Amino acid sequence: MRENAVGDHYGRGDLWKRIRAALLANGLDPNNLEVEDLAPVDQFHSRGRSATLDLARLAGLTSKMRVLDLGGGLGGPARVLASEVGCSVEVLDLTREFCRVGERLTAATGLSDLVSFRHGNALDLPYGDSSFDVVWTQHSAMNISDKERLYREVRRVLLPGGHLAMHEVFAAPDTEVRFPVPWAREPGISHLLPQTSVRAILAASGLQELAWLDESSAAEKWFRKRAASMPPSPDSPPSLTLSLVLGPDFVRMFRNQLRNLEEGRISIARGLFKAV
């Protein structure tokens, strides 16, 4: 994983200033927010909040669990889990700015006692063995080339019998992705594998498959509905969207992701795995 290139893709500087201005423009108090207020800008994955809640149900999360959200960005899913389930969530992300802004957004929602942030690399997790009940990933593995090392690290930090809950984007065999997409402007930082390859790596890493659901069709419908309401020009994005994070070409990225799904170039699935 090319850390600098990935950081350049996601970290644009002045993110808090942009988000704060957009919140104010929408009549929201940046220091006193509901979790739902942030959904347009902190849910980086397909189907947004609904997908997070679906994965939480699949994982059987409870308030007593300690969760590690790998590549959790601004903490959108973590805040949903904390507010809806009451579990403790640590967000680990490679982008320092996401961690800093995520802490401010979490404080504004009153969830700092349950959600924390740590800058770090998913390939070298700064935690001891058997530290978490659940490791959580939502559209986090696309920029990581060494999937074998990633899932070995996941297995290492899971308690025996703990779970990996994942919701990820996958490559289709013998096809190429249309760029730019939300996780990469060019192929150099996009590291998708087919579903079958990832499932084999997970099994070899000591993670037993309990459930696997392809949700490409549902994701495509969601993207199509959202795309229809987007502005025609990338120069005029709505004020509170992922354009604040990814820049004015986000609209093009979003539409390309829809095209990739429509043309069978990528797929999206969620799964649950047990540490054995």
XYZ file of N, CA and C in Angstrom, residues 43-267:
675
model
N -20.544 8.760 5.710
C -20.812 7.376 5.313
C -20.192 7.168 3.931
N -18.990 6.601 3.898
C -18.217 6.499 2.656
C -18.602 5.283 1.816
N -19.534 4.482 2.256
C -19.790 3.182 1.642
C -21.176 3.135 0.996
N -21.368 2.155 0.140
C -22.642 1.990 -0.554
C -23.766 1.691 0.435
N -24.919 2.228 0.163
C -26.146 2.088 0.951
C -26.070 2.750 2.317
N -24.992 3.470 2.593
C -24.930 4.332 3.759
C -25.297 3.672 5.077
N -26.072 4.397 5.867
C -26.450 3.953 7.216
C -27.158 2.599 7.198
N -27.989 2.369 6.185
C -28.721 1.097 6.110
C -27.768 -0.084 6.042
N -26.680 0.067 5.272
C -25.706 -1.018 5.158
C -24.999 -1.258 6.486
N -24.709 -0.188 7.218
C -24.074 -0.332 8.532
C -24.975 -1.101 9.484
N -26.249 -0.761 9.506
C -27.181 -1.448 10.398
C -27.390 -2.896 9.979
N -27.420 -3.163 8.675
C -27.535 -4.550 8.199
C -26.338 -5.379 8.653
N -25.146 -4.802 8.554
C -23.946 -5.529 8.956
C -23.916 -5.732 10.473
N -24.396 -4.754 11.219
C -24.450 -4.888 12.679
C -25.372 -6.031 13.085
N -26.503 -6.148 12.393
C -27.420 -7.257 12.690
C -26.786 -8.593 12.330
N -26.109 -8.641 11.185
C -25.441 -9.876 10.775
C -24.395 -10.286 11.805
N -23.684 -9.313 12.360
C -22.616 -9.594 13.322
C -23.136 -9.865 14.725
N -24.409 -9.553 14.974
C -24.963 -9.756 16.304
C -24.302 -8.893 17.365
N -24.026 -7.650 17.032
C -23.344 -6.753 17.967
C -24.176 -6.509 19.227
N -23.490 -6.392 20.360
C -24.125 -6.040 21.626
C -23.331 -4.920 22.286
N -23.929 -4.324 23.294
C -23.301 -3.185 23.963
C -22.037 -3.571 24.723
N -21.848 -4.843 25.009
C -20.681 -5.279 25.778
C -19.449 -5.512 24.904
N -19.617 -5.423 23.597
C -18.520 -5.752 22.686
C -17.575 -4.572 22.467
N -16.310 -4.911 22.237
C -15.302 -3.933 21.840
C -15.011 -4.153 20.363
N -15.186 -3.100 19.566
C -15.112 -3.194 18.110
C -13.944 -2.355 17.602
N -13.209 -2.902 16.643
C -12.169 -2.156 15.927
C -12.653 -1.915 14.507
N -12.818 -0.652 14.144
C -13.240 -0.280 12.790
C -11.999 0.098 11.991
N -11.566 -0.818 11.121
C -10.371 -0.592 10.308
C -10.699 0.305 9.124
N -9.910 1.354 8.943
C -10.165 2.274 7.845
C -11.492 2.973 8.005
N -11.817 3.331 9.250
C -13.139 3.870 9.564
C -13.352 5.320 9.208
N -12.362 5.963 8.588
C -12.544 7.317 8.076
C -12.908 8.323 9.152
N -13.964 9.073 8.904
C -14.433 10.101 9.830
C -15.240 9.524 10.981
N -15.443 8.208 10.981
C -16.143 7.570 12.093
C -17.639 7.453 11.921
N -18.138 7.590 10.696
C -19.579 7.482 10.482
C -20.166 6.172 10.983
N -19.685 5.024 10.489
C -20.208 3.749 10.988
C -20.005 3.577 12.492
N -18.863 4.000 13.009
C -18.591 3.851 14.446
C -19.624 4.593 15.280
N -19.981 5.805 14.862
C -20.981 6.567 15.620
C -22.359 5.933 15.510
N -22.671 5.362 14.354
C -23.947 4.647 14.222
C -23.983 3.461 15.178
N -22.906 2.682 15.217
C -22.859 1.518 16.102
C -22.945 1.939 17.566
N -22.220 2.981 17.932
C -22.237 3.438 19.322
C -23.617 3.933 19.727
N -24.270 4.678 18.836
C -25.575 5.253 19.173
C -26.689 4.222 19.138
N -26.614 3.264 18.219
C -27.690 2.287 18.057
C -27.506 1.044 18.926
N -26.253 0.632 19.129
C -25.979 -0.608 19.861
C -25.409 -0.328 21.250
N -24.646 0.750 21.362
C -24.026 1.074 22.638
C -22.678 0.429 22.859
N -22.089 -0.118 21.791
C -20.785 -0.764 21.921
C -19.662 0.271 21.844
N -18.492 -0.142 22.324
C -17.294 0.691 22.259
C -16.575 0.431 20.944
N -16.235 1.496 20.219
C -15.613 1.359 18.902
C -14.340 2.195 18.837
N -13.253 1.566 18.413
C -12.024 2.307 18.110
C -11.867 2.357 16.600
N -11.705 3.551 16.063
C -11.498 3.752 14.633
C -10.001 3.876 14.375
N -9.491 3.048 13.485
C -8.097 3.161 13.051
C -8.091 3.588 11.594
N -7.369 4.659 11.279
C -7.329 5.122 9.893
C -5.938 5.622 9.541
N -5.588 5.448 8.263
C -4.279 5.848 7.761
C -4.173 7.353 7.549
N -5.316 8.031 7.427
C -5.341 9.464 7.151
C -5.479 10.243 8.452
N -4.430 10.953 8.833
C -4.434 11.678 10.108
C -5.577 12.683 10.189
N -5.830 13.358 9.082
C -6.874 14.380 9.094
C -8.229 13.772 9.410
N -8.496 12.578 8.904
C -9.755 11.913 9.222
C -9.872 11.680 10.727
N -8.779 11.262 11.347
C -8.805 11.014 12.793
C -9.083 12.301 13.560
N -8.416 13.387 13.178
C -8.604 14.662 13.876
C -10.037 15.176 13.719
N -10.531 15.166 12.488
C -11.886 15.665 12.244
C -12.911 14.713 12.847
N -12.648 13.413 12.754
C -13.557 12.437 13.340
C -13.743 12.647 14.831
N -12.671 12.994 15.530
C -12.769 13.264 16.964
C -13.682 14.461 17.233
N -13.586 15.497 16.404
C -14.422 16.681 16.602
C -15.886 16.359 16.327
N -16.141 15.602 15.274
C -17.518 15.238 14.954
C -18.107 14.339 16.032
N -17.289 13.448 16.562
C -17.760 12.552 17.617
C -18.082 13.335 18.886
N -17.238 14.303 19.228
C -17.517 15.149 20.389
C -18.820 15.915 20.201
N -19.068 16.377 18.980
C -20.283 17.143 18.701
C -21.540 16.298 18.832
N -21.402 14.979 18.673
C -22.555 14.081 18.824
C -22.633 13.483 20.226
N -21.715 13.861 21.104
C -21.750 13.380 22.477
C -21.377 11.926 22.649
N -20.550 11.394 21.739
C -20.225 9.968 21.765
C -18.749 9.691 22.039
N -18.030 10.680 22.539
C -16.593 10.490 22.750
C -16.276 9.428 23.796
N -17.244 9.117 24.661
C -16.999 8.078 25.659
C -17.048 6.686 25.053
N -17.628 6.550 23.854
C -17.745 5.243 23.208
C -16.904 5.114 21.945
N -16.607 6.215 21.276
C -15.889 6.175 19.995
C -14.561 6.915 20.127
N -13.476 6.236 19.799
C -12.146 6.838 19.837
C -11.462 6.646 18.491
N -10.406 7.414 18.248
C -9.693 7.384 16.969
C -8.205 7.174 17.203
N -7.595 6.465 16.259
C -6.148 6.237 16.321
C -5.594 6.212 14.907
N -4.548 6.976 14.693
C -3.872 6.940 13.398
C -3.008 5.696 13.336
N -3.104 4.952 12.227
C -2.294 3.750 12.118
C -2.528 3.013 10.823
N -1.745 1.957 10.639
C -1.741 1.166 9.411
C -2.375 -0.190 9.685
N -3.338 -0.573 8.873
C -4.029 -1.850 9.059
C -3.110 -3.048 8.876
N -1.963 -2.847 8.238
C -1.025 -3.952 8.033
C -0.069 -4.132 9.211
N -0.124 -3.224 10.160
C 0.731 -3.303 11.347
C -0.067 -2.729 12.515
N -1.061 -3.468 12.954
C -2.014 -2.949 13.928
C -1.351 -2.701 15.284
N -1.568 -1.525 15.851
C -0.922 -1.159 17.121
C -1.667 -1.687 18.341
N -2.021 -2.954 18.299
C -2.768 -3.578 19.385
C -2.170 -4.942 19.698
N -2.374 -5.381 20.918
C -1.924 -6.702 21.311
C -2.812 -7.794 20.740
N -2.358 -9.025 20.866
C -3.161 -10.164 20.427
C -4.463 -10.215 21.227
N -5.501 -10.723 20.570
C -6.791 -10.990 21.236
C -7.332 -9.752 21.954
N -7.429 -8.646 21.232
C -7.841 -7.372 21.837
C -9.301 -7.004 21.587
N -9.925 -7.561 20.552
C -11.254 -7.099 20.153
C -12.232 -8.259 19.961
N -13.502 -7.974 20.260
C -14.572 -8.936 19.987
C -14.905 -8.973 18.501
N -14.841 -7.807 17.867
C -15.219 -7.681 16.458
C -14.240 -6.751 15.751
N -13.788 -7.161 14.579
C -13.110 -6.249 13.656
C -14.093 -5.947 12.532
N -14.219 -4.687 12.203
C -15.255 -4.185 11.294
C -14.580 -3.494 10.120
N -14.980 -3.828 8.888
C -14.489 -3.097 7.720
C -15.653 -2.814 6.781
N -15.798 -1.559 6.408
C -16.782 -1.163 5.400
C -16.062 -0.363 4.321
N -15.883 -0.990 3.168
C -15.198 -0.358 2.042
C -13.843 0.194 2.491
N -13.082 -0.657 3.164
C -11.791 -0.256 3.718
C -10.607 -0.944 3.072
N -10.831 -2.077 2.415
C -9.717 -2.897 1.928
C -9.316 -2.579 0.492
N -10.014 -1.680 -0.172
C -9.784 -1.455 -1.603
C -8.408 -0.872 -1.899
N -7.831 -0.143 -0.920
C -6.516 0.473 -1.121
C -5.368 -0.375 -0.585
N -5.666 -1.567 -0.081
C -4.652 -2.417 0.550
C -4.295 -3.561 -0.392
N -3.042 -3.603 -0.824
C -2.628 -4.637 -1.782
C -2.335 -5.968 -1.101
N -1.785 -5.923 0.112
C -1.379 -7.154 0.802
C -2.540 -7.677 1.642
N -3.488 -8.314 0.977
C -4.664 -8.825 1.684
C -4.289 -9.937 2.662
N -3.288 -10.738 2.318
C -2.877 -11.820 3.219
C -2.429 -11.253 4.562
N -1.584 -10.246 4.520
C -1.106 -9.639 5.772
C -2.242 -8.943 6.506
N -3.111 -8.270 5.769
C -4.253 -7.595 6.382
C -5.063 -8.563 7.231
N -5.445 -9.693 6.636
C -6.338 -10.596 7.358
C -5.611 -11.424 8.411
N -4.301 -11.590 8.277
C -3.538 -12.184 9.380
C -3.552 -11.252 10.593
N -3.407 -9.966 10.342
C -3.459 -8.993 11.428
C -4.853 -8.952 12.060
N -5.885 -9.016 11.225
C -7.249 -9.060 11.750
C -7.413 -10.257 12.683
N -6.961 -11.421 12.212
C -7.086 -12.631 13.042
C -6.295 -12.487 14.340
N -5.151 -11.867 14.273
C -4.301 -11.736 15.462
C -4.971 -10.920 16.561
N -5.625 -9.826 16.198
C -6.186 -8.942 17.228
C -7.579 -9.364 17.684
N -8.167 -10.355 17.008
C -9.473 -10.856 17.431
C -9.329 -11.815 18.604
N -10.262 -11.724 19.531
C -10.359 -12.722 20.583
C -10.715 -14.070 19.965
N -10.328 -15.177 20.577
C -10.775 -16.486 20.074
C -12.303 -16.524 19.997
N -12.816 -16.903 18.845
C -14.257 -16.892 18.645
C -14.821 -15.542 18.260
N -13.948 -14.517 18.187
C -14.397 -13.197 17.757
C -14.729 -13.184 16.276
N -15.265 -12.071 15.808
C -15.776 -12.016 14.443
C -15.182 -10.871 13.620
N -14.997 -11.144 12.360
C -14.751 -10.121 11.347
C -16.062 -9.879 10.621
N -16.538 -8.635 10.659
C -17.723 -8.231 9.903
C -17.252 -7.324 8.783
N -17.497 -7.728 7.547
C -16.945 -6.985 6.419
C -18.008 -6.659 5.377
N -17.831 -5.498 4.756
C -18.716 -5.007 3.687
C -17.788 -4.327 2.692
N -17.472 -5.033 1.607
C -16.363 -4.603 0.766
C -16.702 -4.616 -0.721
N -15.834 -3.964 -1.481
C -15.925 -3.918 -2.942
C -14.927 -4.916 -3.511
N -15.336 -5.628 -4.559
C -14.502 -6.672 -5.150
C -14.394 -6.487 -6.658
N -13.321 -7.030 -7.210
C -13.127 -7.006 -8.659
C -13.943 -8.112 -9.306
N -14.306 -7.888 -10.551
C -14.858 -8.966 -11.365
C -13.709 -9.571 -12.167
N -13.713 -10.876 -12.385
C -12.611 -11.509 -13.129
C -12.483 -10.943 -14.543
N -11.257 -10.701 -14.960
C -10.936 -10.343 -16.347
C -11.599 -9.055 -16.815
N -11.774 -8.108 -15.912
C -12.314 -6.798 -16.295
C -11.487 -5.708 -15.626
N -11.622 -4.493 -16.130
C -10.918 -3.354 -15.551
C -11.927 -2.343 -15.020
N -11.560 -1.720 -13.922
C -12.415 -0.719 -13.298
C -12.307 0.599 -14.055
N -13.432 1.285 -14.192
C -13.428 2.638 -14.758
C -13.043 3.625 -13.651
N -12.054 4.438 -13.903
C -11.593 5.438 -12.938
C -11.967 6.839 -13.423
N -12.060 7.802 -12.496
C -11.847 7.703 -11.055
C -13.058 7.106 -10.341
N -12.809 6.545 -9.180
C -13.852 6.030 -8.295
C -13.586 6.603 -6.900
N -14.514 6.481 -5.971
C -14.319 7.127 -4.669
C -13.051 6.720 -3.928
N -12.544 5.503 -4.158
C -11.344 5.070 -3.427
C -10.043 5.284 -4.212
N -10.129 5.713 -5.452
C -8.902 5.883 -6.245
C -9.181 6.707 -7.491
N -8.286 7.655 -7.764
C -8.386 8.412 -9.009
C -7.673 7.706 -10.154
N -6.772 6.791 -9.810
C -6.034 6.047 -10.828
C -5.740 4.648 -10.292
N -5.373 3.701 -11.163
C -5.257 2.296 -10.752
C -4.186 2.018 -9.708
N -3.207 2.902 -9.557
C -2.074 2.605 -8.696
C -2.408 2.369 -7.239
N -3.516 2.928 -6.744
C -3.881 2.721 -5.339
C -5.166 1.907 -5.194
N -5.621 1.298 -6.275
C -6.807 0.433 -6.229
C -6.355 -1.018 -6.261
N -6.732 -1.775 -5.243
C -6.258 -3.154 -5.121
C -7.438 -4.087 -4.839
N -8.315 -4.200 -5.818
C -9.467 -5.085 -5.680
C -9.101 -6.500 -6.099
N -9.702 -7.467 -5.432
C -9.607 -8.874 -5.815
C -11.009 -9.427 -5.991
N -11.155 -10.519 -6.749
C -12.472 -11.160 -6.858
C -12.929 -11.722 -5.510
N -14.220 -11.880 -5.365
C -14.772 -12.415 -4.121
C -14.149 -13.758 -3.761
N -14.012 -14.645 -4.744
C -13.492 -15.985 -4.453
C -12.071 -15.925 -3.905
N -11.268 -15.018 -4.421
C -9.885 -14.892 -3.955
C -9.833 -14.412 -2.510
N -10.651 -13.422 -2.186
C -10.659 -12.890 -0.823
C -11.166 -13.940 0.163
N -12.185 -14.669 -0.225
C -12.715 -15.702 0.682
C -11.670 -16.782 0.940
N -10.875 -17.109 -0.058
C -9.807 -18.098 0.128
C -8.727 -17.560 1.069
N -8.381 -16.290 0.928
C -7.385 -15.676 1.809
C -7.890 -15.652 3.251
N -9.149 -15.329 3.427
C -9.731 -15.304 4.765
C -9.660 -16.681 5.422
N -10.005 -17.710 4.665
C -9.957 -19.073 5.204
C -8.535 -19.454 5.600
N -7.570 -19.094 4.757
C -6.169 -19.417 5.040
C -5.622 -18.623 6.223
N -6.305 -17.541 6.586
C -5.861 -16.694 7.698
C -6.453 -17.123 9.033
N -7.219 -18.197 9.036
C -7.835 -18.661 10.277
C -9.154 -18.001 10.581
N -9.854 -17.564 9.538
C -11.156 -16.928 9.686
C -12.201 -17.782 8.975
N -13.087 -18.369 9.749
C -14.092 -19.302 9.233
C -15.328 -18.546 8.759
N -15.735 -18.811 7.540
C -16.890 -18.115 6.979
C -18.185 -18.597 7.624
N -18.964 -17.638 8.132
C -20.271 -17.928 8.707
C -21.403 -17.452 7.815
N -21.161 -16.398 7.057
C -22.196 -15.854 6.169
C -21.531 -15.064 5.064
N -22.154 -15.101 3.864
C -21.671 -14.319 2.723
C -22.864 -13.934 1.869
N -23.054 -12.642 1.669
C -24.202 -12.159 0.908
C -23.736 -11.156 -0.134
N -23.965 -11.475 -1.395
C -23.673 -10.526 -2.466
C -24.808 -9.505 -2.523
N -24.453 -8.235 -2.407
C -25.486 -7.206 -2.428
C -25.265 -6.207 -3.562
N -24.665 -6.696 -4.640
C -24.379 -5.826 -5.780
C -25.648 -5.216 -6.358
N -26.704 -6.013 -6.451
C -27.950 -5.516 -7.028
C -28.547 -4.401 -6.174
N -28.582 -4.609 -4.865
C -29.113 -3.580 -3.968
C -28.254 -2.322 -4.013
N -26.938 -2.506 -4.087
C -26.040 -1.355 -4.159
C -26.248 -0.583 -5.457
N -26.411 -1.311 -6.560
C -26.626 -0.651 -7.848
C -27.894 0.199 -7.818
N -28.966 -0.336 -7.248
C -30.215 0.420 -7.146
C -30.021 1.673 -6.296
N -29.259 1.533 -5.211
C -29.000 2.675 -4.330
C -28.200 3.744 -5.064
N -27.158 3.338 -5.773
C -26.344 4.299 -6.518
C -27.169 4.983 -7.608
N -28.012 4.211 -8.282
C -28.817 4.791 -9.359
C -29.768 5.854 -8.806
N -30.389 5.566 -7.674
C -31.311 6.526 -7.063
C -30.576 7.779 -6.623
N -29.405 7.602 -6.017
C -28.634 8.752 -5.566
C -28.103 9.567 -6.743
N -27.669 8.879 -7.801
C -27.109 9.572 -8.963
C -28.148 10.470 -9.620
N -29.407 10.030 -9.595
C -30.469 10.809 -10.229
C -30.694 12.148 -9.535
N -30.318 12.244 -8.266
C -30.537 13.485 -7.521
C -29.289 14.352 -7.433
N -28.203 13.911 -8.074
C -26.962 14.679 -8.016
C -26.978 15.817 -9.028
N -26.206 16.866 -8.766
C -26.147 17.988 -9.708
C -25.499 17.554 -11.012
N -25.887 18.166 -12.142
C -25.329 17.766 -13.431
C -23.860 18.104 -13.587
N -23.371 19.064 -12.823
C -21.985 19.500 -12.967
C -21.205 19.231 -11.697
N -19.982 18.718 -11.818
C -19.157 18.526 -10.624
C -18.744 19.833 -9.968
N -18.966 20.957 -10.667
C -18.606 22.259 -10.111
C -19.687 22.821 -9.193
N -20.837 22.105 -9.102
C -21.910 22.614 -8.257
C -22.451 21.514 -7.356
N -21.602 20.968 -6.487
C -22.076 19.898 -5.618
C -22.980 20.436 -4.522
N -23.873 19.605 -3.985
C -24.624 20.033 -2.807
C -23.644 20.364 -1.686
N -24.070 21.188 -0.734
C -23.126 21.696 0.255
C -22.650 20.639 1.240
N -23.491 19.664 1.577
C -23.112 18.672 2.585
C -23.108 17.284 1.949
N -22.020 16.961 1.253
C -21.864 15.664 0.604
C -20.402 15.246 0.696
N -20.103 14.080 0.156
C -18.723 13.600 0.145
C -17.817 14.426 -0.762
N -18.389 15.356 -1.526
C -17.552 16.297 -2.275
C -16.656 17.089 -1.330
N -17.112 17.309 -0.110
C -16.299 18.013 0.880
C -15.028 17.245 1.201
N -15.111 15.918 1.133
C -13.979 15.060 1.477
C -13.125 14.753 0.254
N -13.769 14.395 -0.847
C -13.058 13.883 -2.016
C -12.865 14.909 -3.118
N -13.467 16.079 -2.990
C -13.255 17.117 -3.975
C -14.344 17.193 -5.025
N -14.237 18.160 -5.942
C -15.292 18.405 -6.926
C -15.486 17.280 -7.924
N -14.506 16.370 -8.050
C -14.694 15.254 -8.979
C -15.421 14.084 -8.333
N -15.957 14.294 -7.113
C -16.694 13.206 -6.472
C -17.901 12.770 -7.290
N -18.593 13.726 -7.923
C -19.766 13.354 -8.716
C -19.366 12.383 -9.821
N -18.245 12.657 -10.480
C -17.764 11.744 -11.521
C -17.386 10.391 -10.922
N -16.737 10.396 -9.765
C -16.389 9.145 -9.084
C -17.639 8.321 -8.789
N -18.639 8.999 -8.265
C -19.881 8.328 -7.893
C -20.543 7.699 -9.112
N -20.621 8.465 -10.201
C -21.260 7.939 -11.409
C -20.450 6.789 -12.002
N -19.136 6.862 -11.903
C -18.311 5.749 -12.381
C -18.532 4.494 -11.552
N -18.718 4.668 -10.244
C -18.973 3.481 -9.431
C -20.287 2.826 -9.851
N -21.278 3.630 -10.159
C -22.531 3.076 -10.669
C -22.295 2.345 -11.984
N -21.551 2.957 -12.898
C -21.266 2.301 -14.184
C -20.514 0.992 -13.989
N -19.566 0.987 -13.072
C -18.813 -0.240 -12.806
C -19.725 -1.358 -12.317
N -20.701 -1.016 -11.496
C -21.665 -2.018 -11.044
C -22.564 -2.462 -12.188
N -23.070 -1.504 -12.942
C -23.968 -1.831 -14.051
C -23.288 -2.725 -15.082
N -22.015 -2.493 -15.317
C -21.273 -3.234 -16.341
C -20.589 -4.483 -15.796
N -20.828 -4.789 -14.524
C -20.261 -5.994 -13.934
C -18.761 -5.940 -13.733
N -18.205 -4.743 -13.611
C -16.759 -4.599 -13.412
C -16.360 -4.762 -11.943
N -17.297 -4.510 -11.045
C -17.068 -4.693 -9.615
C -18.291 -5.364 -9.010
N -18.128 -5.876 -7.801
C -19.257 -6.387 -7.032
C -19.098 -5.925 -5.591
